[in-house]
Amino acid sequence: MAKQKHVLCVPLPAQGHVTPLLKLSHCIADHGFKVTVVNTESVHAQVMADNQRDEGPNPIKFVGFPDGLHTDKERKDWAKLLESISRVMPGHLQEFIEKVKQQSTGNEDEQISFVIADLNAGWALEVAERMGIERAGFWPASVSSLALTLHIPKLIEGGFIDNEGIALKDDVIPISKILPSYKSDDLTWSVPEDLTLQKAFFKWASAIVHHSKRSTLYLCNSFHELEASACGVIPGVLLVGPLLASTRLLHCRGSLWNEDLTCSNWLDQHPPQSVIYVAFGSTTIFSPEQFYELAHGLEKIGQPFLWVIRPDMTDGPVNKFYGTFLQRVRNHGKLVQWAPQEEVLAHPSVACFFTHCGWNSTLEGLSNGIPLLCRPYFADQCLNRSFICDVWRVGLEVDGDENGVITRHEVRTKILAVLGSDEIRANCLRMKEMARKSVSEGGLSLKNLESFIELIKA
Ligand code: UDP
């Protein structure tokens, strides 16, 4: 009888990284593999709390390691978090793999035989290589953003960016003849308003380049029809997306917050394509002033809206305004702290998605044929926005005024423009079709996933 393999999956401890790797883990477990997912202890606790909603035994085992930090405030500081996990977690990971090996002497099935690590947690690939374990990198974002990251050394060499990732030429950055040039504003490590954070991000991106050499195979949560040209510049990239919860039975969705399960019922009460869904992912933060403008803009449209407002979404108090706003919009607006987003986007009453353009949100919108209104915050979101608005033409962008604030007028105008565009809607429906085909029988992403499964079985 063939040996059962034990696969270890290591995401970066952040919402947009945990969920897609967890979905991939489920696909692997569906093929009879033992799968263990490693998180930091704090993310592990959040994922386990989400498990409560699930029925039946979970085919995936979860473990949590200390991240070397002491408070949640520290964990929200990206520079601190990235530095700490890369220093502390490799040791814990090695110890864990050794412990599993000792405990399973005589039972080879239990021993970890394959590691899949987010390239953002590429230190795990280094540990696997040192321990002689087969491995693959996982990229939870677009192939285009991976191409940009892996070309960092060439961009420095070509004088397009300096050693700290700062663009040296104002306009565009070429990577390959077969890819459209990148805008200097779209560099995924760029944080113009916080150069310390930008340095930390660039250091991190450069570490990805280093860690990527520890594997010759990268799985990416995208699909070929979406990013055909970018695939041509990364040898070894295997597109297996969109990884969607709805395509598989998931026992644990990996949500780090409690989903408000009243959303579906509320959506049921609205006509098809009438609701504006507004959600800016797990990390976007607004000033109170920006928050007020968004709120007034949504209110002015007079159409039903469902808005996800995380308790930590503003960097100043908005409670007083929030109370009166809630009262004013009670008949057509629903505000929740965290939504079951994939379910929401699949609901027929949703008309458009006002998003921060995180890659998961982008893919979830595309896979459901929902027009997008873009307000990127940081990381790869600006690059995703460029693809959404300029390449795929499935959405529009809201622009800031002379102070960078997106006014209520801009919100209203652009939402109405997205809702009224036949071209955008037609492109969205085409995207939905391509995305669904890719993960269905005969589709390229499904074939890639199956060939990966064969590879780890061998
Ligand atoms: N999400 C969710 N409920 C919400 C908001 C977001 O379940 O109310 C999920 C969303 O479906 C996506 C993930 O959180 O899978 C966010 O990932 P993304 O890459 O879009 O953005 P990030 O949070 O990493 O900035």
Tab-separated table of C-alpha atoms and ligand atoms in Angstrom:
chain	number	residue	atom	x	y	z
A	1	MET	CA	0.000	0.000	0.000
A	2	ALA	CA	1.245	3.526	-0.838
A	3	LYS	CA	2.567	5.455	2.130
A	4	GLN	CA	0.398	8.235	3.507
A	5	LYS	CA	2.311	11.491	3.439
A	6	HIS	CA	2.329	14.187	6.084
A	7	VAL	CA	2.402	17.715	4.667
A	8	LEU	CA	3.249	20.740	6.802
A	9	CYS	CA	1.869	24.138	5.704
A	10	VAL	CA	3.302	27.417	6.994
A	11	PRO	CA	1.434	30.667	6.247
A	12	LEU	CA	2.461	34.181	7.204
A	13	PRO	CA	0.393	34.993	10.329
A	14	ALA	CA	-2.041	37.441	8.688
A	15	GLN	CA	-5.611	37.020	7.480
A	16	GLY	CA	-4.912	37.340	3.746
A	17	HIS	CA	-2.188	34.687	4.021
A	18	VAL	CA	-3.746	32.173	6.404
A	19	THR	CA	-7.019	31.754	4.481
A	20	PRO	CA	-5.651	30.858	1.020
A	21	LEU	CA	-3.045	28.444	2.377
A	22	LEU	CA	-5.717	26.853	4.528
A	23	LYS	CA	-7.869	26.371	1.429
A	24	LEU	CA	-4.933	24.741	-0.330
A	25	SER	CA	-4.401	22.571	2.766
A	26	HIS	CA	-7.987	21.374	2.476
A	27	CYS	CA	-7.469	20.477	-1.199
A	28	ILE	CA	-4.440	18.416	-0.184
A	29	ALA	CA	-6.222	16.767	2.740
A	30	ASP	CA	-9.084	15.877	0.365
A	31	HIS	CA	-6.567	13.650	-1.433
A	32	GLY	CA	-5.902	11.639	1.694
A	33	PHE	CA	-2.812	13.443	2.995
A	34	LYS	CA	-2.259	14.253	6.633
A	35	VAL	CA	-1.905	18.023	6.844
A	36	THR	CA	-0.638	20.143	9.722
A	37	VAL	CA	-0.911	23.928	9.578
A	38	VAL	CA	1.532	25.997	11.621
A	39	ASN	CA	0.508	29.422	12.917
A	40	THR	CA	1.758	31.743	15.592
A	41	GLU	CA	0.075	31.069	18.937
A	42	SER	CA	-2.055	34.198	18.693
A	43	VAL	CA	-3.315	33.444	15.168
A	44	HIS	CA	-3.768	29.799	16.162
A	45	ALA	CA	-6.131	30.887	18.977
A	46	GLN	CA	-8.153	33.023	16.535
A	47	VAL	CA	-8.383	30.256	13.932
A	48	MET	CA	-9.503	27.778	16.589
A	49	ALA	CA	-12.221	30.167	17.776
A	50	ASP	CA	-13.520	30.225	14.177
A	51	ASN	CA	-13.638	26.437	14.201
A	52	GLN	CA	-16.642	26.583	16.538
A	53	ARG	CA	-18.998	27.186	13.642
A	54	ASP	CA	-17.935	23.996	11.916
A	55	GLU	CA	-19.434	20.603	11.963
A	56	GLY	CA	-17.681	17.281	11.950
A	57	PRO	CA	-14.050	16.393	12.518
A	58	ASN	CA	-11.456	18.655	10.985
A	59	PRO	CA	-9.144	16.795	8.588
A	60	ILE	CA	-6.393	19.305	9.323
A	61	LYS	CA	-4.310	19.540	12.456
A	62	PHE	CA	-3.304	22.983	13.719
A	63	VAL	CA	-0.336	23.942	15.858
A	64	GLY	CA	0.792	27.293	17.244
A	65	PHE	CA	4.315	28.518	17.978
A	66	PRO	CA	5.338	31.603	19.989
A	67	ASP	CA	6.031	34.628	17.783
A	68	GLY	CA	8.472	36.241	20.219
A	69	LEU	CA	6.143	39.189	20.891
A	70	HIS	CA	4.252	40.023	24.059
A	71	THR	CA	1.310	42.238	23.158
A	72	ASP	CA	-1.255	42.565	20.383
A	73	LYS	CA	-0.068	46.144	19.915
A	74	GLU	CA	3.365	44.789	18.971
A	75	ARG	CA	1.738	42.286	16.628
A	76	LYS	CA	0.033	45.111	14.746
A	77	ASP	CA	3.409	46.694	14.082
A	78	TRP	CA	4.403	45.046	10.794
A	79	ALA	CA	8.111	45.841	11.124
A	80	LYS	CA	8.226	44.220	14.608
A	81	LEU	CA	6.111	41.236	13.626
A	82	LEU	CA	8.107	40.387	10.504
A	83	GLU	CA	11.433	40.735	12.308
A	84	SER	CA	10.323	38.698	15.306
A	85	ILE	CA	8.746	35.737	13.505
A	86	SER	CA	11.690	35.280	11.172
A	87	ARG	CA	14.044	35.258	14.169
A	88	VAL	CA	11.995	33.070	16.515
A	89	MET	CA	9.918	30.701	14.424
A	90	PRO	CA	12.560	28.763	12.455
A	91	GLY	CA	13.863	27.262	15.730
A	92	HIS	CA	10.352	26.248	16.847
A	93	LEU	CA	9.631	24.757	13.450
A	94	GLN	CA	12.781	22.648	13.438
A	95	GLU	CA	12.080	21.435	16.989
A	96	PHE	CA	8.525	20.516	16.005
A	97	ILE	CA	9.595	18.525	12.939
A	98	GLU	CA	12.219	16.700	15.020
A	99	LYS	CA	9.675	15.977	17.762
A	100	VAL	CA	7.203	14.520	15.239
A	101	LYS	CA	10.021	12.351	13.871
A	102	GLN	CA	10.989	11.041	17.318
A	103	GLN	CA	7.398	10.363	18.324
A	104	SER	CA	6.718	8.496	15.107
A	105	THR	CA	9.712	6.176	15.015
A	106	GLY	CA	8.576	3.057	13.205
A	107	ASN	CA	5.612	4.898	11.679
A	108	GLU	CA	6.945	6.706	8.665
A	109	ASP	CA	3.491	7.958	7.657
A	110	GLU	CA	3.513	10.410	10.565
A	111	GLN	CA	6.826	12.019	9.719
A	112	ILE	CA	6.747	15.326	7.880
A	113	SER	CA	7.614	14.535	4.282
A	114	PHE	CA	6.707	17.774	2.514
A	115	VAL	CA	6.651	21.454	3.529
A	116	ILE	CA	4.602	24.133	1.770
A	117	ALA	CA	5.507	27.580	3.003
A	118	ASP	CA	4.249	31.020	2.085
A	119	LEU	CA	7.232	32.688	0.414
A	120	ASN	CA	6.595	35.460	2.931
A	121	ALA	CA	7.477	32.878	5.586
A	122	GLY	CA	10.304	31.555	3.440
A	123	TRP	CA	12.469	30.799	6.475
A	124	ALA	CA	10.363	27.626	6.710
A	125	LEU	CA	11.698	26.540	3.307
A	126	GLU	CA	15.205	27.040	4.647
A	127	VAL	CA	14.443	24.841	7.651
A	128	ALA	CA	12.978	22.170	5.338
A	129	GLU	CA	16.003	22.288	3.051
A	130	ARG	CA	18.382	21.940	6.016
A	131	MET	CA	16.420	18.943	7.248
A	132	GLY	CA	16.337	17.305	3.804
A	133	ILE	CA	12.555	17.649	3.417
A	134	GLU	CA	10.924	18.225	0.028
A	135	ARG	CA	9.237	21.598	-0.281
A	136	ALA	CA	7.309	24.129	-2.368
A	137	GLY	CA	6.753	27.851	-1.985
A	138	PHE	CA	3.248	29.295	-1.851
A	139	TRP	CA	2.374	32.790	-3.079
A	140	PRO	CA	-1.023	34.001	-1.886
A	141	ALA	CA	-0.999	37.049	-4.153
A	142	SER	CA	-0.813	37.742	-7.892
A	143	VAL	CA	1.849	36.279	-10.163
A	144	SER	CA	2.562	39.856	-11.246
A	145	SER	CA	3.465	40.838	-7.679
A	146	LEU	CA	5.686	37.762	-7.371
A	147	ALA	CA	7.400	38.667	-10.655
A	148	LEU	CA	8.058	42.167	-9.325
A	149	THR	CA	9.482	40.837	-6.050
A	150	LEU	CA	11.744	38.255	-7.672
A	151	HIS	CA	13.106	40.912	-10.030
A	152	ILE	CA	14.341	43.167	-7.193
A	153	PRO	CA	18.044	42.401	-7.844
A	154	LYS	CA	17.619	43.241	-11.542
A	155	LEU	CA	15.742	46.449	-10.733
A	156	ILE	CA	18.616	47.566	-8.467
A	157	GLU	CA	21.175	46.559	-11.094
A	158	GLY	CA	19.273	48.442	-13.811
A	159	GLY	CA	19.120	51.619	-11.693
A	160	PHE	CA	15.313	51.578	-11.423
A	161	ILE	CA	15.298	51.394	-7.608
A	162	ASP	CA	17.977	52.025	-4.996
A	163	ASN	CA	19.178	49.599	-2.315
A	164	GLU	CA	16.255	50.602	-0.103
A	165	GLY	CA	13.627	50.013	-2.766
A	166	ILE	CA	13.011	53.682	-3.560
A	167	ALA	CA	12.089	54.292	-7.212
A	168	LEU	CA	14.818	56.256	-8.984
A	169	LYS	CA	12.831	56.919	-12.121
A	170	ASP	CA	9.496	58.609	-11.854
A	171	ASP	CA	7.323	56.801	-14.268
A	172	VAL	CA	7.474	53.154	-15.204
A	173	ILE	CA	9.531	50.113	-14.296
A	174	PRO	CA	10.077	47.451	-16.935
A	175	ILE	CA	10.595	43.827	-15.907
A	176	SER	CA	10.206	41.913	-19.096
A	177	LYS	CA	9.245	42.548	-22.692
A	178	ILE	CA	6.220	40.302	-22.298
A	179	LEU	CA	4.850	42.180	-19.276
A	180	PRO	CA	3.372	45.671	-19.125
A	181	SER	CA	5.718	48.000	-17.187
A	182	TYR	CA	4.940	48.608	-13.538
A	183	LYS	CA	4.163	52.106	-12.278
A	184	SER	CA	6.614	53.335	-9.656
A	185	ASP	CA	3.579	53.959	-7.383
A	186	ASP	CA	2.739	50.269	-7.599
A	187	LEU	CA	5.918	48.906	-5.994
A	188	THR	CA	4.530	46.515	-3.430
A	189	TRP	CA	6.908	47.618	-0.660
A	190	SER	CA	6.212	51.319	-1.190
A	191	VAL	CA	4.897	53.256	1.845
A	192	PRO	CA	5.749	56.881	0.942
A	193	GLU	CA	4.273	58.274	4.173
A	194	ASP	CA	6.305	55.959	6.427
A	195	LEU	CA	9.860	55.349	5.266
A	196	THR	CA	10.726	53.167	8.270
A	197	LEU	CA	7.928	50.800	7.346
A	198	GLN	CA	8.925	50.964	3.693
A	199	LYS	CA	12.462	49.887	4.671
A	200	ALA	CA	11.066	46.978	6.685
A	201	PHE	CA	8.838	45.913	3.770
A	202	PHE	CA	11.680	46.163	1.290
A	203	LYS	CA	13.945	44.123	3.555
A	204	TRP	CA	11.162	41.572	3.737
A	205	ALA	CA	10.676	41.548	-0.042
A	206	SER	CA	14.420	41.080	-0.508
A	207	ALA	CA	14.327	38.139	1.921
A	208	ILE	CA	11.633	36.581	-0.296
A	209	VAL	CA	14.059	36.689	-3.211
A	210	HIS	CA	16.617	34.865	-1.074
A	211	HIS	CA	14.156	32.303	0.298
A	212	SER	CA	12.617	31.609	-3.103
A	213	LYS	CA	15.881	29.921	-4.067
A	214	ARG	CA	15.166	27.212	-1.499
A	215	SER	CA	12.494	25.811	-3.791
A	216	THR	CA	12.112	25.307	-7.509
A	217	LEU	CA	8.342	25.166	-7.379
A	218	TYR	CA	5.873	27.879	-6.392
A	219	LEU	CA	2.131	27.463	-6.122
A	220	CYS	CA	0.202	30.635	-6.731
A	221	ASN	CA	-3.380	31.604	-5.913
A	222	SER	CA	-4.216	32.908	-9.369
A	223	PHE	CA	-5.315	31.490	-12.702
A	224	HIS	CA	-3.621	31.367	-16.046
A	225	GLU	CA	-6.247	33.250	-18.056
A	226	LEU	CA	-5.906	36.184	-15.672
A	227	GLU	CA	-2.133	36.522	-15.682
A	228	ALA	CA	-0.843	34.576	-18.664
A	229	SER	CA	2.069	36.902	-19.449
A	230	ALA	CA	3.326	37.123	-15.853
A	231	CYS	CA	3.555	33.305	-15.723
A	232	GLY	CA	6.074	33.464	-18.552
A	233	VAL	CA	8.612	35.334	-16.419
A	234	ILE	CA	8.683	32.962	-13.427
A	235	PRO	CA	9.914	29.459	-14.173
A	236	GLY	CA	8.366	26.908	-11.852
A	237	VAL	CA	5.177	28.800	-11.024
A	238	LEU	CA	2.073	26.629	-10.860
A	239	LEU	CA	-1.251	28.478	-10.771
A	240	VAL	CA	-3.896	26.690	-8.705
A	241	GLY	CA	-6.430	29.444	-8.069
A	242	PRO	CA	-8.779	30.910	-7.442
A	243	LEU	CA	-8.762	28.986	-4.167
A	244	LEU	CA	-12.344	29.509	-3.077
A	245	ALA	CA	-14.159	28.252	-0.025
A	246	SER	CA	-17.318	27.730	-2.011
A	247	THR	CA	-15.719	25.195	-4.345
A	248	ARG	CA	-14.909	22.865	-1.462
A	249	LEU	CA	-16.434	21.781	1.798
A	250	LEU	CA	-14.421	23.590	4.418
A	251	HIS	CA	-14.395	22.569	8.036
A	252	CYS	CA	-12.437	25.590	9.099
A	253	ARG	CA	-12.302	28.774	7.063
A	254	GLY	CA	-9.426	30.372	8.927
A	255	SER	CA	-11.245	33.576	9.750
A	256	LEU	CA	-9.396	35.485	12.436
A	257	TRP	CA	-12.588	37.270	13.541
A	258	ASN	CA	-16.083	36.044	14.239
A	259	GLU	CA	-18.154	36.307	11.097
A	260	ASP	CA	-21.493	38.038	11.508
A	261	LEU	CA	-23.859	35.340	10.333
A	262	THR	CA	-26.845	37.667	10.044
A	263	CYS	CA	-25.526	39.048	6.715
A	264	SER	CA	-27.082	36.386	4.478
A	265	ASN	CA	-30.515	36.867	5.963
A	266	TRP	CA	-30.267	40.634	5.500
A	267	LEU	CA	-29.088	40.195	1.889
A	268	ASP	CA	-32.031	37.859	1.212
A	269	GLN	CA	-34.356	40.781	1.860
A	270	HIS	CA	-32.984	42.847	-1.023
A	271	PRO	CA	-33.611	42.650	-4.760
A	272	PRO	CA	-30.943	41.215	-7.099
A	273	GLN	CA	-27.965	43.492	-7.740
A	274	SER	CA	-29.051	46.233	-5.372
A	275	VAL	CA	-26.572	46.091	-2.463
A	276	ILE	CA	-23.220	47.885	-2.274
A	277	TYR	CA	-20.811	45.703	-0.288
A	278	VAL	CA	-18.039	47.686	1.419
A	279	ALA	CA	-15.066	45.960	3.062
A	280	PHE	CA	-11.426	46.942	3.273
A	281	GLY	CA	-9.826	43.723	4.519
A	282	SER	CA	-8.042	43.023	7.761
A	283	THR	CA	-5.492	45.825	8.021
A	284	THR	CA	-6.738	49.025	6.345
A	285	ILE	CA	-6.918	51.967	8.742
A	286	PHE	CA	-8.699	55.258	8.064
A	287	SER	CA	-8.444	58.655	9.723
A	288	PRO	CA	-11.745	59.666	11.361
A	289	GLU	CA	-12.091	62.379	8.684
A	290	GLN	CA	-11.808	59.803	5.874
A	291	PHE	CA	-14.229	57.522	7.689
A	292	TYR	CA	-16.838	60.316	7.892
A	293	GLU	CA	-16.508	61.022	4.162
A	294	LEU	CA	-16.991	57.350	3.268
A	295	ALA	CA	-20.000	57.151	5.547
A	296	HIS	CA	-21.637	60.307	4.150
A	297	GLY	CA	-20.921	59.137	0.594
A	298	LEU	CA	-22.609	55.789	1.173
A	299	GLU	CA	-25.525	57.448	2.922
A	300	LYS	CA	-26.020	59.891	0.046
A	301	ILE	CA	-26.484	57.148	-2.540
A	302	GLY	CA	-29.647	55.973	-0.818
A	303	GLN	CA	-29.136	52.403	-2.002
A	304	PRO	CA	-28.787	49.460	0.438
A	305	PHE	CA	-25.253	48.850	1.648
A	306	LEU	CA	-23.451	46.315	3.826
A	307	TRP	CA	-20.318	47.790	5.382
A	308	VAL	CA	-17.665	45.893	7.352
A	309	ILE	CA	-16.281	48.168	10.058
A	310	ARG	CA	-13.613	46.416	12.140
A	311	PRO	CA	-13.386	47.843	15.671
A	312	ASP	CA	-9.765	48.866	14.928
A	313	MET	CA	-10.462	50.416	11.520
A	314	THR	CA	-9.904	54.072	12.458
A	315	ASP	CA	-6.899	55.700	14.093
A	316	GLY	CA	-9.075	58.012	16.174
A	317	PRO	CA	-12.434	57.796	17.967
A	318	VAL	CA	-15.562	57.843	15.782
A	319	ASN	CA	-18.077	56.518	18.313
A	320	LYS	CA	-20.201	59.640	18.552
A	321	PHE	CA	-20.574	59.923	14.775
A	322	TYR	CA	-21.046	56.170	14.430
A	323	GLY	CA	-24.071	56.152	16.754
A	324	THR	CA	-25.942	58.856	14.841
A	325	PHE	CA	-24.916	57.438	11.454
A	326	LEU	CA	-26.224	54.027	12.452
A	327	GLN	CA	-29.497	55.613	13.415
A	328	ARG	CA	-29.827	57.545	10.141
A	329	VAL	CA	-29.085	54.596	7.838
A	330	ARG	CA	-30.916	51.927	9.847
A	331	ASN	CA	-33.452	51.289	7.102
A	332	HIS	CA	-31.016	50.615	4.293
A	333	GLY	CA	-27.534	50.160	5.761
A	334	LYS	CA	-26.129	47.205	7.666
A	335	LEU	CA	-22.874	47.590	9.569
A	336	VAL	CA	-20.969	44.540	10.796
A	337	GLN	CA	-17.543	43.993	12.358
A	338	TRP	CA	-16.605	41.063	10.098
A	339	ALA	CA	-18.655	39.416	7.345
A	340	PRO	CA	-18.594	35.934	5.784
A	341	GLN	CA	-17.198	37.709	2.714
A	342	GLU	CA	-17.195	34.865	0.220
A	343	GLU	CA	-20.831	34.140	0.983
A	344	VAL	CA	-21.708	37.808	0.727
A	345	LEU	CA	-20.023	38.209	-2.672
A	346	ALA	CA	-21.778	35.112	-3.982
A	347	HIS	CA	-25.180	36.489	-2.978
A	348	PRO	CA	-27.365	37.608	-5.932
A	349	SER	CA	-28.362	40.861	-4.237
A	350	VAL	CA	-24.798	42.234	-4.262
A	351	ALA	CA	-24.283	44.821	-7.014
A	352	CYS	CA	-20.728	46.049	-6.446
A	353	PHE	CA	-17.806	45.733	-4.054
A	354	PHE	CA	-16.025	48.781	-2.624
A	355	THR	CA	-12.680	47.177	-1.763
A	356	HIS	CA	-9.096	47.832	-0.653
A	357	CYS	CA	-7.971	45.460	-3.458
A	358	GLY	CA	-6.314	42.850	-1.238
A	359	TRP	CA	-5.561	39.908	-3.521
A	360	ASN	CA	-8.068	37.570	-1.871
A	361	SER	CA	-10.813	40.170	-2.019
A	362	THR	CA	-9.933	40.867	-5.650
A	363	LEU	CA	-10.120	37.183	-6.592
A	364	GLU	CA	-13.326	36.686	-4.599
A	365	GLY	CA	-14.909	39.659	-6.406
A	366	LEU	CA	-13.723	38.465	-9.837
A	367	SER	CA	-14.877	34.893	-9.240
A	368	ASN	CA	-18.360	36.160	-8.486
A	369	GLY	CA	-18.489	38.623	-11.385
A	370	ILE	CA	-18.853	41.633	-9.078
A	371	PRO	CA	-17.765	45.098	-10.318
A	372	LEU	CA	-15.121	46.643	-8.059
A	373	LEU	CA	-14.555	50.112	-6.713
A	374	CYS	CA	-10.945	50.428	-5.581
A	375	ARG	CA	-9.423	52.181	-2.626
A	376	PRO	CA	-6.034	50.488	-2.075
A	377	TYR	CA	-4.234	50.925	1.238
A	378	PHE	CA	-0.751	49.384	0.989
A	379	ALA	CA	1.416	46.395	-0.072
A	380	ASP	CA	0.283	44.793	-3.358
A	381	GLN	CA	-3.081	46.584	-3.300
A	382	CYS	CA	-1.993	49.473	-5.576
A	383	LEU	CA	-0.654	47.019	-8.136
A	384	ASN	CA	-3.900	45.023	-7.960
A	385	ARG	CA	-5.852	48.253	-8.440
A	386	SER	CA	-3.897	48.958	-11.646
A	387	PHE	CA	-4.780	45.539	-13.034
A	388	ILE	CA	-8.446	45.883	-11.998
A	389	CYS	CA	-8.902	49.326	-13.535
A	390	ASP	CA	-6.434	49.438	-16.442
A	391	VAL	CA	-5.860	45.864	-17.608
A	392	TRP	CA	-8.931	43.754	-16.814
A	393	ARG	CA	-11.262	46.797	-16.712
A	394	VAL	CA	-13.509	45.313	-14.072
A	395	GLY	CA	-13.654	48.347	-11.821
A	396	LEU	CA	-12.903	51.992	-11.141
A	397	GLU	CA	-10.786	53.786	-8.612
A	398	VAL	CA	-11.755	56.516	-6.152
A	399	ASP	CA	-9.373	59.472	-6.259
A	400	GLY	CA	-8.259	61.606	-3.333
A	401	ASP	CA	-8.680	65.411	-3.304
A	402	GLU	CA	-5.715	67.805	-2.941
A	403	ASN	CA	-5.265	66.562	0.666
A	404	GLY	CA	-5.537	62.914	-0.310
A	405	VAL	CA	-9.031	62.596	1.177
A	406	ILE	CA	-11.669	60.709	-0.790
A	407	THR	CA	-14.675	62.961	-0.507
A	408	ARG	CA	-18.299	61.910	-0.076
A	409	HIS	CA	-18.974	63.348	-3.510
A	410	GLU	CA	-16.232	61.163	-5.064
A	411	VAL	CA	-17.591	58.072	-3.289
A	412	ARG	CA	-21.093	58.684	-4.569
A	413	THR	CA	-20.011	59.584	-8.112
A	414	LYS	CA	-17.751	56.561	-8.552
A	415	ILE	CA	-20.133	54.052	-7.034
A	416	LEU	CA	-22.844	55.246	-9.388
A	417	ALA	CA	-20.365	55.094	-12.304
A	418	VAL	CA	-19.384	51.490	-11.470
A	419	LEU	CA	-23.013	50.489	-11.097
A	420	GLY	CA	-23.913	52.130	-14.397
A	421	SER	CA	-21.118	50.743	-16.566
A	422	ASP	CA	-22.223	48.028	-18.996
A	423	GLU	CA	-18.605	47.534	-20.102
A	424	ILE	CA	-17.441	46.775	-16.560
A	425	ARG	CA	-20.328	44.408	-15.926
A	426	ALA	CA	-19.652	42.519	-19.159
A	427	ASN	CA	-15.934	42.195	-18.317
A	428	CYS	CA	-16.824	40.981	-14.815
A	429	LEU	CA	-19.094	38.265	-16.156
A	430	ARG	CA	-16.340	37.127	-18.527
A	431	MET	CA	-13.883	36.979	-15.618
A	432	LYS	CA	-16.311	34.995	-13.500
A	433	GLU	CA	-16.689	32.471	-16.276
A	434	MET	CA	-12.904	32.114	-16.743
A	435	ALA	CA	-12.272	31.822	-13.008
A	436	ARG	CA	-14.901	29.104	-12.574
A	437	LYS	CA	-13.695	27.177	-15.616
A	438	SER	CA	-10.138	27.212	-14.364
A	439	VAL	CA	-10.996	25.293	-11.187
A	440	SER	CA	-13.552	23.010	-12.848
A	441	GLU	CA	-13.024	19.676	-14.595
A	442	GLY	CA	-10.549	20.190	-17.459
A	443	GLY	CA	-9.518	23.664	-16.209
A	444	LEU	CA	-5.851	24.603	-15.975
A	445	SER	CA	-5.770	25.393	-12.260
A	446	LEU	CA	-7.390	22.085	-11.420
A	447	LYS	CA	-4.940	20.225	-13.666
A	448	ASN	CA	-2.024	22.051	-12.004
A	449	LEU	CA	-3.328	21.132	-8.585
A	450	GLU	CA	-3.686	17.491	-9.606
A	451	SER	CA	-0.166	17.361	-10.993
A	452	PHE	CA	1.121	18.900	-7.748
A	453	ILE	CA	-0.721	16.242	-5.760
A	454	GLU	CA	0.907	13.549	-7.917
A	455	LEU	CA	4.283	15.150	-7.270
A	456	ILE	CA	3.939	15.050	-3.496
A	457	LYS	CA	2.561	11.524	-3.616
A	458	ALA	CA	5.663	10.285	-5.422
B	1	UDP	N1	-12.771	38.863	4.853
B	1	UDP	C1	-13.831	38.294	5.493
B	1	UDP	N2	-14.719	39.120	6.093
B	1	UDP	C2	-14.604	40.466	6.071
B	1	UDP	C3	-13.516	41.035	5.389
B	1	UDP	C4	-12.618	40.196	4.788
B	1	UDP	O1	-13.987	37.065	5.539
B	1	UDP	O2	-15.470	41.140	6.652
B	1	UDP	C5	-11.803	37.942	4.218
B	1	UDP	C6	-11.846	38.050	2.714
B	1	UDP	O3	-12.839	37.168	2.220
B	1	UDP	C7	-10.443	37.696	2.307
B	1	UDP	C8	-9.604	38.084	3.511
B	1	UDP	O4	-10.488	38.305	4.583
B	1	UDP	O5	-10.354	36.310	2.081
B	1	UDP	C9	-8.834	39.366	3.300
B	1	UDP	O6	-7.773	39.123	2.455
B	1	UDP	P1	-7.294	40.203	1.410
B	1	UDP	O7	-6.121	39.624	0.698
B	1	UDP	O8	-8.403	40.651	0.567
B	1	UDP	O9	-6.895	41.452	2.277
B	1	UDP	P2	-5.971	41.656	3.599
B	1	UDP	O10	-6.861	41.482	4.763
B	1	UDP	O11	-4.867	40.652	3.535
B	1	UDP	O12	-5.521	43.062	3.451
